[in-house]
Amino acid sequence: MRVKHWLIVTVVALALWLLSGYQMSWLAAPDKALWQVASFPIGVGCDPSLLEQRPGYRQVIKTEYNSVTPETEQKWVSIHPEPNRYSFTKADYLVNWAVANGKRVHGHTLLWHQPDALPKWLKEFKGDRAAWEKVMKTHIETVVGHYKGKVKSWDVVNEALNDDGTLRMANHHANPSIENDNGSIWARNLGSDYIARAFQYAHAADPKALLFYNEYGQDTQPLRVAAITKMVADFKRRKIPIDGLGLQFHLDLNATEERITRAISSAEKTGLLVHISELDVLVSNWKKNPDLVYSPELQKQQGAKYKFIAQEYQRLVPKKQRYGITHWNVGDGDSWITNWMKLKDWPLLFDDKYQRKKVYYDYREGLKSIK
Ligand code: XIL
């Protein structure tokens, strides 16, 4: 009788356990992070101050990503505030944290024309061509040298071209997409071949560092893409060291699959490493709209876009050329789109409390290896 009693109890307990769904969580595949699903590095452009101050921000970077890019702290205005003074502290915090946590570091950026990213002294600097060359060369040697062996790669030059593929130079109106186009302090004072020399100086400062040209608009501006392709061919011919191309990919819902495919493919065809370097997908489509609602339909479209990018990157870029996909900022609340561009938007994979959004899962699904 006693055996029969225990047998019934065991069977009932087992049945309850099976019905509880508990076994599903135990049997279900472990919940993998983005970098664990992908067959290439998944990075994030981030702010060392937020990394230090916000546990939720830090936890997402620690768990979900295996590469980091300093959002602002390696730009001239932060790292070289006075002619003879460098300020490495903030960028060092991020680089040292990344190295301690086994993350790759992608340096950003040695030369960018954006006035907000330039210190006052440089914007007021008066000198001949040789004096400007010395300023540029010394900066690159000092910054790249400081991070030698810690920063694996650099955006050596960022956004040097106009929409029409010409070199960004004078205060120029070749960029209908930019309201007050400031041209380029670098091209104006260093001449049109400054890009090549910047790559040579960076290579001399750290021969092991991988060197990238970083740009936006590859999905909408074929003349820009043609100019990049031409520049790469020219560099190869002249044996100017260049290893990769960065496609910023600040996209919106109007970015068609055909344009995304063409943009990635154009970079792959150069044979260089391909880095989607600053990915976000705007649901505002760059329009100021205080009444915009993050509707299920917008989320569905955004998720499909993220998923497509993840799959198309794998389909088009051979493994040996995949430098990875880097997202610009962590949560919607710290996105440059909401803060710097002042748009009401939800462009990222995590919300303003650093919780995974629905689009996160669509994207992670797209990262699953297709080949
Ligand atoms: C942005 C930062 O995210 C902002 O915090 C900063 O105020 C301006 O620059 N393309 C680039 C990045 O290459 O460096 C820019 O980052 C976004 C556009």
mmCIF file of C-alpha atoms and ligand atoms in Angstrom:
data_model
loop_
_atom_site.group_PDB
_atom_site.id
_atom_site.type_symbol
_atom_site.label_atom_id
_atom_site.label_comp_id
_atom_site.label_asym_id
_atom_site.label_seq_id
_atom_site.Cartn_x
_atom_site.Cartn_y
_atom_site.Cartn_z
ATOM 1 C CA MET A 1 0.000 0.000 0.000
ATOM 2 C CA ARG A 2 2.811 2.401 1.011
ATOM 3 C CA VAL A 3 4.643 1.899 -2.356
ATOM 4 C CA LYS A 4 1.429 2.552 -4.270
ATOM 5 C CA HIS A 5 0.894 5.729 -2.207
ATOM 6 C CA TRP A 6 4.363 7.103 -3.003
ATOM 7 C CA LEU A 7 4.019 6.178 -6.662
ATOM 8 C CA ILE A 8 0.823 8.253 -6.947
ATOM 9 C CA VAL A 9 2.449 11.214 -5.174
ATOM 10 C CA THR A 10 5.472 11.081 -7.501
ATOM 11 C CA VAL A 11 3.311 10.918 -10.632
ATOM 12 C CA VAL A 12 1.156 13.856 -9.465
ATOM 13 C CA ALA A 13 4.240 15.941 -8.568
ATOM 14 C CA LEU A 14 5.811 15.250 -11.954
ATOM 15 C CA ALA A 15 2.598 16.204 -13.734
ATOM 16 C CA LEU A 16 2.378 19.478 -11.780
ATOM 17 C CA TRP A 17 6.021 20.255 -12.574
ATOM 18 C CA LEU A 18 5.522 19.632 -16.266
ATOM 19 C CA LEU A 19 2.367 21.770 -16.312
ATOM 20 C CA SER A 20 4.087 24.561 -14.401
ATOM 21 C CA GLY A 21 6.151 25.498 -17.456
ATOM 22 C CA TYR A 22 9.210 25.533 -15.206
ATOM 23 C CA GLN A 23 10.834 22.915 -17.332
ATOM 24 C CA MET A 24 10.474 25.215 -20.324
ATOM 25 C CA SER A 25 12.807 27.793 -18.792
ATOM 26 C CA TRP A 26 15.183 25.016 -17.800
ATOM 27 C CA LEU A 27 15.015 23.375 -21.219
ATOM 28 C CA ALA A 28 14.864 26.610 -23.183
ATOM 29 C CA ALA A 29 18.049 27.744 -24.869
ATOM 30 C CA PRO A 30 20.080 30.122 -22.647
ATOM 31 C CA ASP A 31 19.316 33.783 -23.275
ATOM 32 C CA LYS A 32 22.277 34.896 -25.401
ATOM 33 C CA ALA A 33 23.595 38.454 -25.621
ATOM 34 C CA LEU A 34 24.038 40.243 -28.953
ATOM 35 C CA TRP A 35 27.768 39.576 -29.230
ATOM 36 C CA GLN A 36 27.226 35.894 -28.416
ATOM 37 C CA VAL A 37 24.719 35.472 -31.248
ATOM 38 C CA ALA A 38 26.709 37.394 -33.855
ATOM 39 C CA SER A 39 29.590 36.009 -35.935
ATOM 40 C CA PHE A 40 31.350 39.398 -35.699
ATOM 41 C CA PRO A 41 31.918 42.076 -33.017
ATOM 42 C CA ILE A 42 28.916 44.043 -31.777
ATOM 43 C CA GLY A 43 29.952 47.436 -30.497
ATOM 44 C CA VAL A 44 28.538 50.563 -28.913
ATOM 45 C CA GLY A 45 29.474 54.231 -29.057
ATOM 46 C CA CYS A 46 29.455 55.273 -25.449
ATOM 47 C CA ASP A 47 30.143 58.002 -22.901
ATOM 48 C CA PRO A 48 32.709 57.230 -20.154
ATOM 49 C CA SER A 49 30.863 59.466 -17.675
ATOM 50 C CA LEU A 50 27.635 57.504 -18.102
ATOM 51 C CA LEU A 51 29.634 54.279 -17.908
ATOM 52 C CA GLU A 52 30.993 55.391 -14.541
ATOM 53 C CA GLN A 53 27.782 56.872 -13.128
ATOM 54 C CA ARG A 54 24.980 54.595 -14.381
ATOM 55 C CA PRO A 55 24.940 50.915 -13.316
ATOM 56 C CA GLY A 56 22.210 50.077 -15.893
ATOM 57 C CA TYR A 57 24.246 51.648 -18.726
ATOM 58 C CA ARG A 58 27.377 49.822 -17.606
ATOM 59 C CA GLN A 59 25.581 46.497 -17.252
ATOM 60 C CA VAL A 60 24.176 46.633 -20.792
ATOM 61 C CA ILE A 61 27.593 47.410 -22.272
ATOM 62 C CA LYS A 62 29.244 44.700 -20.178
ATOM 63 C CA THR A 63 26.650 42.078 -21.122
ATOM 64 C CA GLU A 64 25.572 42.835 -24.660
ATOM 65 C CA TYR A 65 28.641 44.260 -26.458
ATOM 66 C CA ASN A 66 32.248 43.212 -27.053
ATOM 67 C CA SER A 67 33.508 46.436 -28.627
ATOM 68 C CA VAL A 68 33.345 50.085 -27.600
ATOM 69 C CA THR A 69 33.885 53.418 -29.342
ATOM 70 C CA PRO A 70 34.334 56.603 -27.298
ATOM 71 C CA GLU A 71 31.439 58.845 -28.350
ATOM 72 C CA THR A 72 33.244 62.165 -27.878
ATOM 73 C CA GLU A 73 36.250 61.871 -25.575
ATOM 74 C CA GLN A 74 38.881 61.243 -28.250
ATOM 75 C CA LYS A 75 37.760 64.211 -30.334
ATOM 76 C CA TRP A 76 40.011 67.271 -30.376
ATOM 77 C CA VAL A 77 37.731 69.376 -28.163
ATOM 78 C CA SER A 78 37.978 66.768 -25.386
ATOM 79 C CA ILE A 79 41.441 65.288 -25.772
ATOM 80 C CA HIS A 80 43.449 68.340 -26.935
ATOM 81 C CA PRO A 81 41.870 71.362 -25.231
ATOM 82 C CA GLU A 82 44.963 73.614 -25.332
ATOM 83 C CA PRO A 83 47.782 73.845 -27.892
ATOM 84 C CA ASN A 84 50.280 72.158 -25.564
ATOM 85 C CA ARG A 85 47.900 70.238 -23.297
ATOM 86 C CA TYR A 86 46.221 66.880 -23.859
ATOM 87 C CA SER A 87 43.463 65.559 -21.611
ATOM 88 C CA PHE A 88 43.322 61.760 -21.728
ATOM 89 C CA THR A 89 41.527 61.113 -18.430
ATOM 90 C CA LYS A 90 37.966 60.525 -19.677
ATOM 91 C CA ALA A 91 38.937 58.490 -22.708
ATOM 92 C CA ASP A 92 41.445 56.537 -20.595
ATOM 93 C CA TYR A 93 38.640 55.577 -18.212
ATOM 94 C CA LEU A 94 36.678 53.994 -21.057
ATOM 95 C CA VAL A 95 39.700 52.396 -22.737
ATOM 96 C CA ASN A 96 40.993 50.935 -19.453
ATOM 97 C CA TRP A 97 37.500 49.669 -18.484
ATOM 98 C CA ALA A 98 37.138 48.084 -21.925
ATOM 99 C CA VAL A 99 40.530 46.387 -21.806
ATOM 100 C CA ALA A 100 39.819 45.140 -18.248
ATOM 101 C CA ASN A 101 36.481 43.721 -19.464
ATOM 102 C CA GLY A 102 37.848 42.114 -22.604
ATOM 103 C CA LYS A 103 36.240 44.566 -25.010
ATOM 104 C CA ARG A 104 37.768 45.756 -28.278
ATOM 105 C CA VAL A 105 38.309 49.524 -28.537
ATOM 106 C CA HIS A 106 37.716 51.417 -31.769
ATOM 107 C CA GLY A 107 39.165 54.936 -31.658
ATOM 108 C CA HIS A 108 37.032 57.852 -32.847
ATOM 109 C CA THR A 109 38.160 60.182 -34.429
ATOM 110 C CA LEU A 110 41.523 61.743 -35.289
ATOM 111 C CA LEU A 111 40.275 64.319 -37.809
ATOM 112 C CA TRP A 112 36.691 65.624 -38.015
ATOM 113 C CA HIS A 113 35.616 69.042 -39.283
ATOM 114 C CA GLN A 114 32.545 69.470 -37.018
ATOM 115 C CA PRO A 115 33.073 72.841 -35.202
ATOM 116 C CA ASP A 116 31.519 71.551 -31.945
ATOM 117 C CA ALA A 117 34.272 68.917 -31.864
ATOM 118 C CA LEU A 118 37.119 71.420 -32.284
ATOM 119 C CA PRO A 119 38.730 73.406 -29.443
ATOM 120 C CA LYS A 120 38.650 77.232 -29.543
ATOM 121 C CA TRP A 121 42.419 77.492 -29.925
ATOM 122 C CA LEU A 122 42.394 75.421 -33.096
ATOM 123 C CA LYS A 123 39.534 77.366 -34.663
ATOM 124 C CA GLU A 124 41.530 80.550 -33.995
ATOM 125 C CA PHE A 125 44.922 79.096 -34.994
ATOM 126 C CA LYS A 126 46.840 81.222 -37.500
ATOM 127 C CA GLY A 127 49.663 79.594 -39.426
ATOM 128 C CA ASP A 128 51.025 78.678 -42.819
ATOM 129 C CA ARG A 129 50.658 75.240 -44.405
ATOM 130 C CA ALA A 130 53.739 73.918 -42.592
ATOM 131 C CA ALA A 131 52.457 75.128 -39.209
ATOM 132 C CA TRP A 132 49.081 73.425 -39.766
ATOM 133 C CA GLU A 133 50.836 70.230 -40.881
ATOM 134 C CA LYS A 134 52.816 70.219 -37.638
ATOM 135 C CA VAL A 135 49.633 70.677 -35.584
ATOM 136 C CA MET A 136 47.905 67.787 -37.338
ATOM 137 C CA LYS A 137 50.936 65.467 -37.330
ATOM 138 C CA THR A 138 51.782 66.093 -33.665
ATOM 139 C CA HIS A 139 48.165 65.481 -32.592
ATOM 140 C CA ILE A 140 47.927 62.168 -34.433
ATOM 141 C CA GLU A 141 51.335 60.978 -33.214
ATOM 142 C CA THR A 142 50.508 61.938 -29.608
ATOM 143 C CA VAL A 143 46.989 60.471 -29.444
ATOM 144 C CA VAL A 144 47.651 57.272 -31.407
ATOM 145 C CA GLY A 145 50.935 56.822 -29.546
ATOM 146 C CA HIS A 146 49.168 57.231 -26.191
ATOM 147 C CA TYR A 147 46.762 54.381 -27.008
ATOM 148 C CA LYS A 148 49.243 52.132 -28.800
ATOM 149 C CA GLY A 149 48.448 48.499 -27.994
ATOM 150 C CA LYS A 150 45.099 49.401 -26.366
ATOM 151 C CA VAL A 151 43.074 50.886 -29.229
ATOM 152 C CA LYS A 152 42.791 48.269 -31.961
ATOM 153 C CA SER A 153 41.576 50.582 -34.730
ATOM 154 C CA TRP A 154 40.916 54.224 -35.545
ATOM 155 C CA ASP A 155 38.542 56.350 -37.531
ATOM 156 C CA VAL A 156 41.476 58.353 -38.874
ATOM 157 C CA VAL A 157 39.328 60.783 -40.867
ATOM 158 C CA ASN A 158 35.583 61.286 -40.459
ATOM 159 C CA GLU A 159 33.164 62.846 -42.979
ATOM 160 C CA ALA A 160 35.731 64.466 -45.296
ATOM 161 C CA LEU A 161 33.390 64.477 -48.320
ATOM 162 C CA ASN A 162 30.408 66.524 -49.461
ATOM 163 C CA ASP A 163 27.106 64.992 -50.577
ATOM 164 C CA ASP A 164 28.251 65.474 -54.193
ATOM 165 C CA GLY A 165 31.497 63.568 -53.608
ATOM 166 C CA THR A 166 33.755 66.621 -53.686
ATOM 167 C CA LEU A 167 36.182 67.190 -50.841
ATOM 168 C CA ARG A 168 34.633 69.126 -47.948
ATOM 169 C CA MET A 169 36.615 72.353 -48.077
ATOM 170 C CA ALA A 170 35.365 75.950 -47.942
ATOM 171 C CA ASN A 171 32.114 76.994 -46.341
ATOM 172 C CA HIS A 172 30.327 75.205 -49.044
ATOM 173 C CA HIS A 173 26.793 74.494 -50.068
ATOM 174 C CA ALA A 174 27.350 71.119 -51.695
ATOM 175 C CA ASN A 175 25.488 69.620 -48.761
ATOM 176 C CA PRO A 176 21.787 70.411 -49.092
ATOM 177 C CA SER A 177 21.290 67.997 -46.177
ATOM 178 C CA ILE A 178 23.214 70.327 -43.820
ATOM 179 C CA GLU A 179 21.827 73.706 -42.767
ATOM 180 C CA ASN A 180 24.967 75.719 -41.921
ATOM 181 C CA ASP A 181 27.704 73.749 -43.628
ATOM 182 C CA ASN A 182 31.059 74.779 -42.181
ATOM 183 C CA GLY A 183 33.299 73.157 -44.748
ATOM 184 C CA SER A 184 36.528 71.673 -43.398
ATOM 185 C CA ILE A 185 39.214 73.451 -41.414
ATOM 186 C CA TRP A 186 41.520 70.570 -42.324
ATOM 187 C CA ALA A 187 41.166 70.723 -46.101
ATOM 188 C CA ARG A 188 41.276 74.523 -46.118
ATOM 189 C CA ASN A 189 44.572 74.654 -44.195
ATOM 190 C CA LEU A 190 46.270 71.392 -45.158
ATOM 191 C CA GLY A 191 45.338 71.016 -48.812
ATOM 192 C CA SER A 192 43.324 68.325 -50.542
ATOM 193 C CA ASP A 193 45.748 65.448 -49.860
ATOM 194 C CA TYR A 194 45.604 65.756 -46.042
ATOM 195 C CA ILE A 195 43.614 62.545 -45.724
ATOM 196 C CA ALA A 196 46.443 60.402 -47.117
ATOM 197 C CA ARG A 197 48.988 62.031 -44.822
ATOM 198 C CA ALA A 198 46.741 61.558 -41.793
ATOM 199 C CA PHE A 199 46.655 57.823 -42.515
ATOM 200 C CA GLN A 200 50.442 57.747 -42.921
ATOM 201 C CA TYR A 201 50.996 59.536 -39.603
ATOM 202 C CA ALA A 202 48.579 57.223 -37.802
ATOM 203 C CA HIS A 203 50.269 54.152 -39.261
ATOM 204 C CA ALA A 204 53.697 55.403 -38.259
ATOM 205 C CA ALA A 205 52.443 56.036 -34.695
ATOM 206 C CA ASP A 206 50.991 52.515 -34.331
ATOM 207 C CA PRO A 207 51.773 50.153 -37.223
ATOM 208 C CA LYS A 208 49.490 47.484 -35.746
ATOM 209 C CA ALA A 209 46.405 49.682 -35.509
ATOM 210 C CA LEU A 210 43.747 49.160 -38.186
ATOM 211 C CA LEU A 211 42.946 52.410 -39.952
ATOM 212 C CA PHE A 212 39.447 53.374 -41.166
ATOM 213 C CA TYR A 213 37.847 56.089 -43.208
ATOM 214 C CA ASN A 214 34.435 56.830 -41.624
ATOM 215 C CA GLU A 215 31.506 58.428 -43.456
ATOM 216 C CA TYR A 216 27.733 58.762 -43.587
ATOM 217 C CA GLY A 217 25.257 58.884 -46.487
ATOM 218 C CA GLN A 218 26.375 55.765 -48.314
ATOM 219 C CA ASP A 219 22.718 54.721 -48.561
ATOM 220 C CA THR A 220 21.484 57.971 -50.087
ATOM 221 C CA GLN A 221 24.383 59.641 -51.893
ATOM 222 C CA PRO A 222 25.910 57.616 -54.736
ATOM 223 C CA LEU A 223 28.348 60.444 -55.585
ATOM 224 C CA ARG A 224 29.744 60.190 -52.073
ATOM 225 C CA VAL A 225 30.099 56.439 -52.445
ATOM 226 C CA ALA A 226 31.866 56.862 -55.796
ATOM 227 C CA ALA A 227 34.299 59.318 -54.214
ATOM 228 C CA ILE A 228 35.065 56.888 -51.361
ATOM 229 C CA THR A 229 35.662 54.069 -53.839
ATOM 230 C CA LYS A 230 37.952 56.312 -55.879
ATOM 231 C CA MET A 231 39.884 57.375 -52.787
ATOM 232 C CA VAL A 232 40.438 53.767 -51.704
ATOM 233 C CA ALA A 233 41.710 52.825 -55.157
ATOM 234 C CA ASP A 234 44.036 55.831 -55.087
ATOM 235 C CA PHE A 235 45.343 54.880 -51.625
ATOM 236 C CA LYS A 236 45.969 51.314 -52.704
ATOM 237 C CA ARG A 237 47.859 52.507 -55.771
ATOM 238 C CA ARG A 238 49.998 54.869 -53.670
ATOM 239 C CA LYS A 239 50.419 52.332 -50.882
ATOM 240 C CA ILE A 240 48.778 54.663 -48.351
ATOM 241 C CA PRO A 241 47.905 52.448 -45.356
ATOM 242 C CA ILE A 242 44.128 52.003 -45.045
ATOM 243 C CA ASP A 243 42.398 48.914 -43.623
ATOM 244 C CA GLY A 244 38.703 49.616 -43.515
ATOM 245 C CA LEU A 245 35.645 51.709 -44.212
ATOM 246 C CA GLY A 246 33.136 52.885 -41.608
ATOM 247 C CA LEU A 247 29.532 53.283 -42.672
ATOM 248 C CA GLN A 248 27.873 55.317 -39.928
ATOM 249 C CA PHE A 249 24.382 54.156 -40.916
ATOM 250 C CA HIS A 250 22.294 56.705 -39.068
ATOM 251 C CA LEU A 251 19.279 55.361 -40.929
ATOM 252 C CA ASP A 252 15.542 55.957 -40.851
ATOM 253 C CA LEU A 253 12.494 53.981 -41.880
ATOM 254 C CA ASN A 254 12.707 55.355 -45.420
ATOM 255 C CA ALA A 255 16.077 53.640 -45.967
ATOM 256 C CA THR A 256 15.043 51.044 -48.532
ATOM 257 C CA GLU A 257 16.487 47.540 -48.545
ATOM 258 C CA GLU A 258 17.886 48.222 -52.004
ATOM 259 C CA ARG A 259 19.804 51.288 -50.776
ATOM 260 C CA ILE A 260 21.094 49.485 -47.682
ATOM 261 C CA THR A 261 22.263 46.590 -49.846
ATOM 262 C CA ARG A 262 23.980 48.946 -52.274
ATOM 263 C CA ALA A 263 25.743 50.821 -49.473
ATOM 264 C CA ILE A 264 27.136 47.715 -47.779
ATOM 265 C CA SER A 265 28.041 46.158 -51.104
ATOM 266 C CA SER A 266 29.968 49.247 -52.236
ATOM 267 C CA ALA A 267 32.189 49.006 -49.161
ATOM 268 C CA GLU A 268 32.635 45.234 -49.474
ATOM 269 C CA LYS A 269 33.739 45.605 -53.103
ATOM 270 C CA THR A 270 36.783 47.636 -52.014
ATOM 271 C CA GLY A 271 38.093 44.509 -50.291
ATOM 272 C CA LEU A 272 38.616 46.478 -47.066
ATOM 273 C CA LEU A 273 37.170 45.712 -43.641
ATOM 274 C CA VAL A 274 33.548 46.859 -43.397
ATOM 275 C CA HIS A 275 32.425 48.444 -40.130
ATOM 276 C CA ILE A 276 28.863 49.608 -39.673
ATOM 277 C CA SER A 277 30.152 52.153 -37.198
ATOM 278 C CA GLU A 278 27.278 54.204 -35.705
ATOM 279 C CA LEU A 279 24.015 52.362 -36.316
ATOM 280 C CA ASP A 280 20.690 53.734 -35.209
ATOM 281 C CA VAL A 281 17.295 53.592 -36.948
ATOM 282 C CA LEU A 282 15.154 56.709 -36.579
ATOM 283 C CA VAL A 283 11.380 56.351 -36.544
ATOM 284 C CA SER A 284 10.997 60.143 -36.785
ATOM 285 C CA ASN A 285 12.673 60.053 -40.199
ATOM 286 C CA TRP A 286 14.636 63.157 -39.114
ATOM 287 C CA LYS A 287 11.470 65.227 -38.792
ATOM 288 C CA LYS A 288 10.790 67.331 -35.691
ATOM 289 C CA ASN A 289 7.415 66.044 -34.487
ATOM 290 C CA PRO A 290 6.563 66.620 -30.814
ATOM 291 C CA ASP A 291 3.366 64.611 -31.272
ATOM 292 C CA LEU A 292 5.096 61.514 -32.598
ATOM 293 C CA VAL A 293 4.068 58.289 -30.828
ATOM 294 C CA TYR A 294 6.273 55.191 -30.753
ATOM 295 C CA SER A 295 3.459 53.054 -32.127
ATOM 296 C CA PRO A 296 3.504 49.255 -32.585
ATOM 297 C CA GLU A 297 3.576 49.863 -36.347
ATOM 298 C CA LEU A 298 6.696 52.039 -36.117
ATOM 299 C CA GLN A 299 8.309 49.463 -33.835
ATOM 300 C CA LYS A 300 7.489 46.732 -36.339
ATOM 301 C CA GLN A 301 9.051 48.671 -39.202
ATOM 302 C CA GLN A 302 12.095 49.573 -37.095
ATOM 303 C CA GLY A 303 12.607 45.967 -36.008
ATOM 304 C CA ALA A 304 12.400 44.771 -39.594
ATOM 305 C CA LYS A 305 15.027 47.348 -40.606
ATOM 306 C CA TYR A 306 17.424 46.277 -37.845
ATOM 307 C CA LYS A 307 16.892 42.628 -38.724
ATOM 308 C CA PHE A 308 17.529 43.280 -42.410
ATOM 309 C CA ILE A 309 20.759 45.158 -41.720
ATOM 310 C CA ALA A 310 22.038 42.304 -39.538
ATOM 311 C CA GLN A 311 21.211 39.705 -42.185
ATOM 312 C CA GLU A 312 22.381 41.742 -45.191
ATOM 313 C CA TYR A 313 25.710 42.494 -43.503
ATOM 314 C CA GLN A 314 26.305 38.749 -43.188
ATOM 315 C CA ARG A 315 25.013 37.988 -46.671
ATOM 316 C CA LEU A 316 27.172 40.580 -48.415
ATOM 317 C CA VAL A 317 30.349 40.790 -46.323
ATOM 318 C CA PRO A 318 32.660 37.752 -46.180
ATOM 319 C CA LYS A 319 33.713 36.808 -42.650
ATOM 320 C CA LYS A 320 37.278 38.043 -43.182
ATOM 321 C CA GLN A 321 35.971 41.541 -43.971
ATOM 322 C CA ARG A 322 33.454 41.800 -41.099
ATOM 323 C CA TYR A 323 34.775 44.385 -38.645
ATOM 324 C CA GLY A 324 31.393 44.408 -36.981
ATOM 325 C CA ILE A 325 28.341 46.494 -36.246
ATOM 326 C CA THR A 326 28.598 49.311 -33.708
ATOM 327 C CA HIS A 327 25.497 51.025 -32.308
ATOM 328 C CA TRP A 328 25.618 54.726 -31.469
ATOM 329 C CA ASN A 329 24.669 55.150 -27.810
ATOM 330 C CA VAL A 330 23.064 52.647 -25.459
ATOM 331 C CA GLY A 331 19.509 53.702 -24.523
ATOM 332 C CA ASP A 332 17.020 55.951 -26.282
ATOM 333 C CA GLY A 333 17.434 58.528 -23.541
ATOM 334 C CA ASP A 334 21.135 59.072 -24.236
ATOM 335 C CA SER A 335 20.944 58.933 -28.021
ATOM 336 C CA TRP A 336 22.592 61.808 -29.883
ATOM 337 C CA ILE A 337 19.416 61.925 -31.954
ATOM 338 C CA THR A 338 17.300 62.985 -28.992
ATOM 339 C CA ASN A 339 20.001 65.068 -27.297
ATOM 340 C CA TRP A 340 22.127 66.655 -30.042
ATOM 341 C CA MET A 341 19.689 66.555 -32.961
ATOM 342 C CA LYS A 342 16.802 67.421 -30.598
ATOM 343 C CA LEU A 343 14.385 65.028 -32.272
ATOM 344 C CA LYS A 344 11.621 63.099 -30.529
ATOM 345 C CA ASP A 345 12.708 59.548 -31.372
ATOM 346 C CA TRP A 346 13.395 56.030 -30.100
ATOM 347 C CA PRO A 347 16.273 54.933 -32.388
ATOM 348 C CA LEU A 348 18.073 52.288 -30.313
ATOM 349 C CA LEU A 349 17.757 48.716 -29.019
ATOM 350 C CA PHE A 350 17.320 49.691 -25.358
ATOM 351 C CA ASP A 351 14.856 52.119 -23.788
ATOM 352 C CA ASP A 352 15.701 55.033 -21.517
ATOM 353 C CA LYS A 353 15.851 52.619 -18.564
ATOM 354 C CA TYR A 354 18.288 50.353 -20.437
ATOM 355 C CA GLN A 355 15.702 47.602 -20.848
ATOM 356 C CA ARG A 356 15.609 45.555 -24.045
ATOM 357 C CA LYS A 357 12.978 46.817 -26.464
ATOM 358 C CA LYS A 358 10.990 44.716 -28.908
ATOM 359 C CA VAL A 359 13.332 45.743 -31.719
ATOM 360 C CA TYR A 360 16.219 44.211 -29.748
ATOM 361 C CA TYR A 361 14.769 40.746 -30.317
ATOM 362 C CA ASP A 362 14.103 41.372 -34.018
ATOM 363 C CA TYR A 363 17.744 42.481 -34.408
ATOM 364 C CA ARG A 364 19.141 39.577 -32.369
ATOM 365 C CA GLU A 365 17.160 37.206 -34.580
ATOM 366 C CA GLY A 366 18.805 38.816 -37.599
ATOM 367 C CA LEU A 367 22.268 38.335 -36.100
ATOM 368 C CA LYS A 368 21.827 34.555 -36.061
ATOM 369 C CA SER A 369 24.395 33.198 -38.459
ATOM 370 C CA ILE A 370 23.054 32.719 -41.979
ATOM 371 C CA LYS A 371 26.459 31.758 -43.335
HETATM 372 C C1 XIL B 1 28.013 62.928 -31.968
HETATM 373 C C2 XIL B 1 27.898 62.610 -30.484
HETATM 374 O O1 XIL B 1 27.075 61.464 -30.318
HETATM 375 C C3 XIL B 1 27.343 63.801 -29.745
HETATM 376 O O2 XIL B 1 27.296 63.524 -28.352
HETATM 377 C C4 XIL B 1 28.231 64.995 -30.018
HETATM 378 O O3 XIL B 1 27.730 66.107 -29.351
HETATM 379 C C5 XIL B 1 28.287 65.255 -31.509
HETATM 380 O O4 XIL B 1 28.802 64.112 -32.174
HETATM 381 N N1 XIL B 1 28.713 61.183 -36.677
HETATM 382 C C6 XIL B 1 29.849 60.972 -35.966
HETATM 383 C C7 XIL B 1 29.829 61.069 -34.489
HETATM 384 O O5 XIL B 1 30.868 60.531 -36.516
HETATM 385 O O6 XIL B 1 31.083 61.473 -33.955
HETATM 386 C C8 XIL B 1 28.733 62.001 -34.012
HETATM 387 O O7 XIL B 1 28.650 61.857 -32.609
HETATM 388 C C9 XIL B 1 27.408 61.628 -34.665
HETATM 389 C C10 XIL B 1 27.502 61.750 -36.157
#
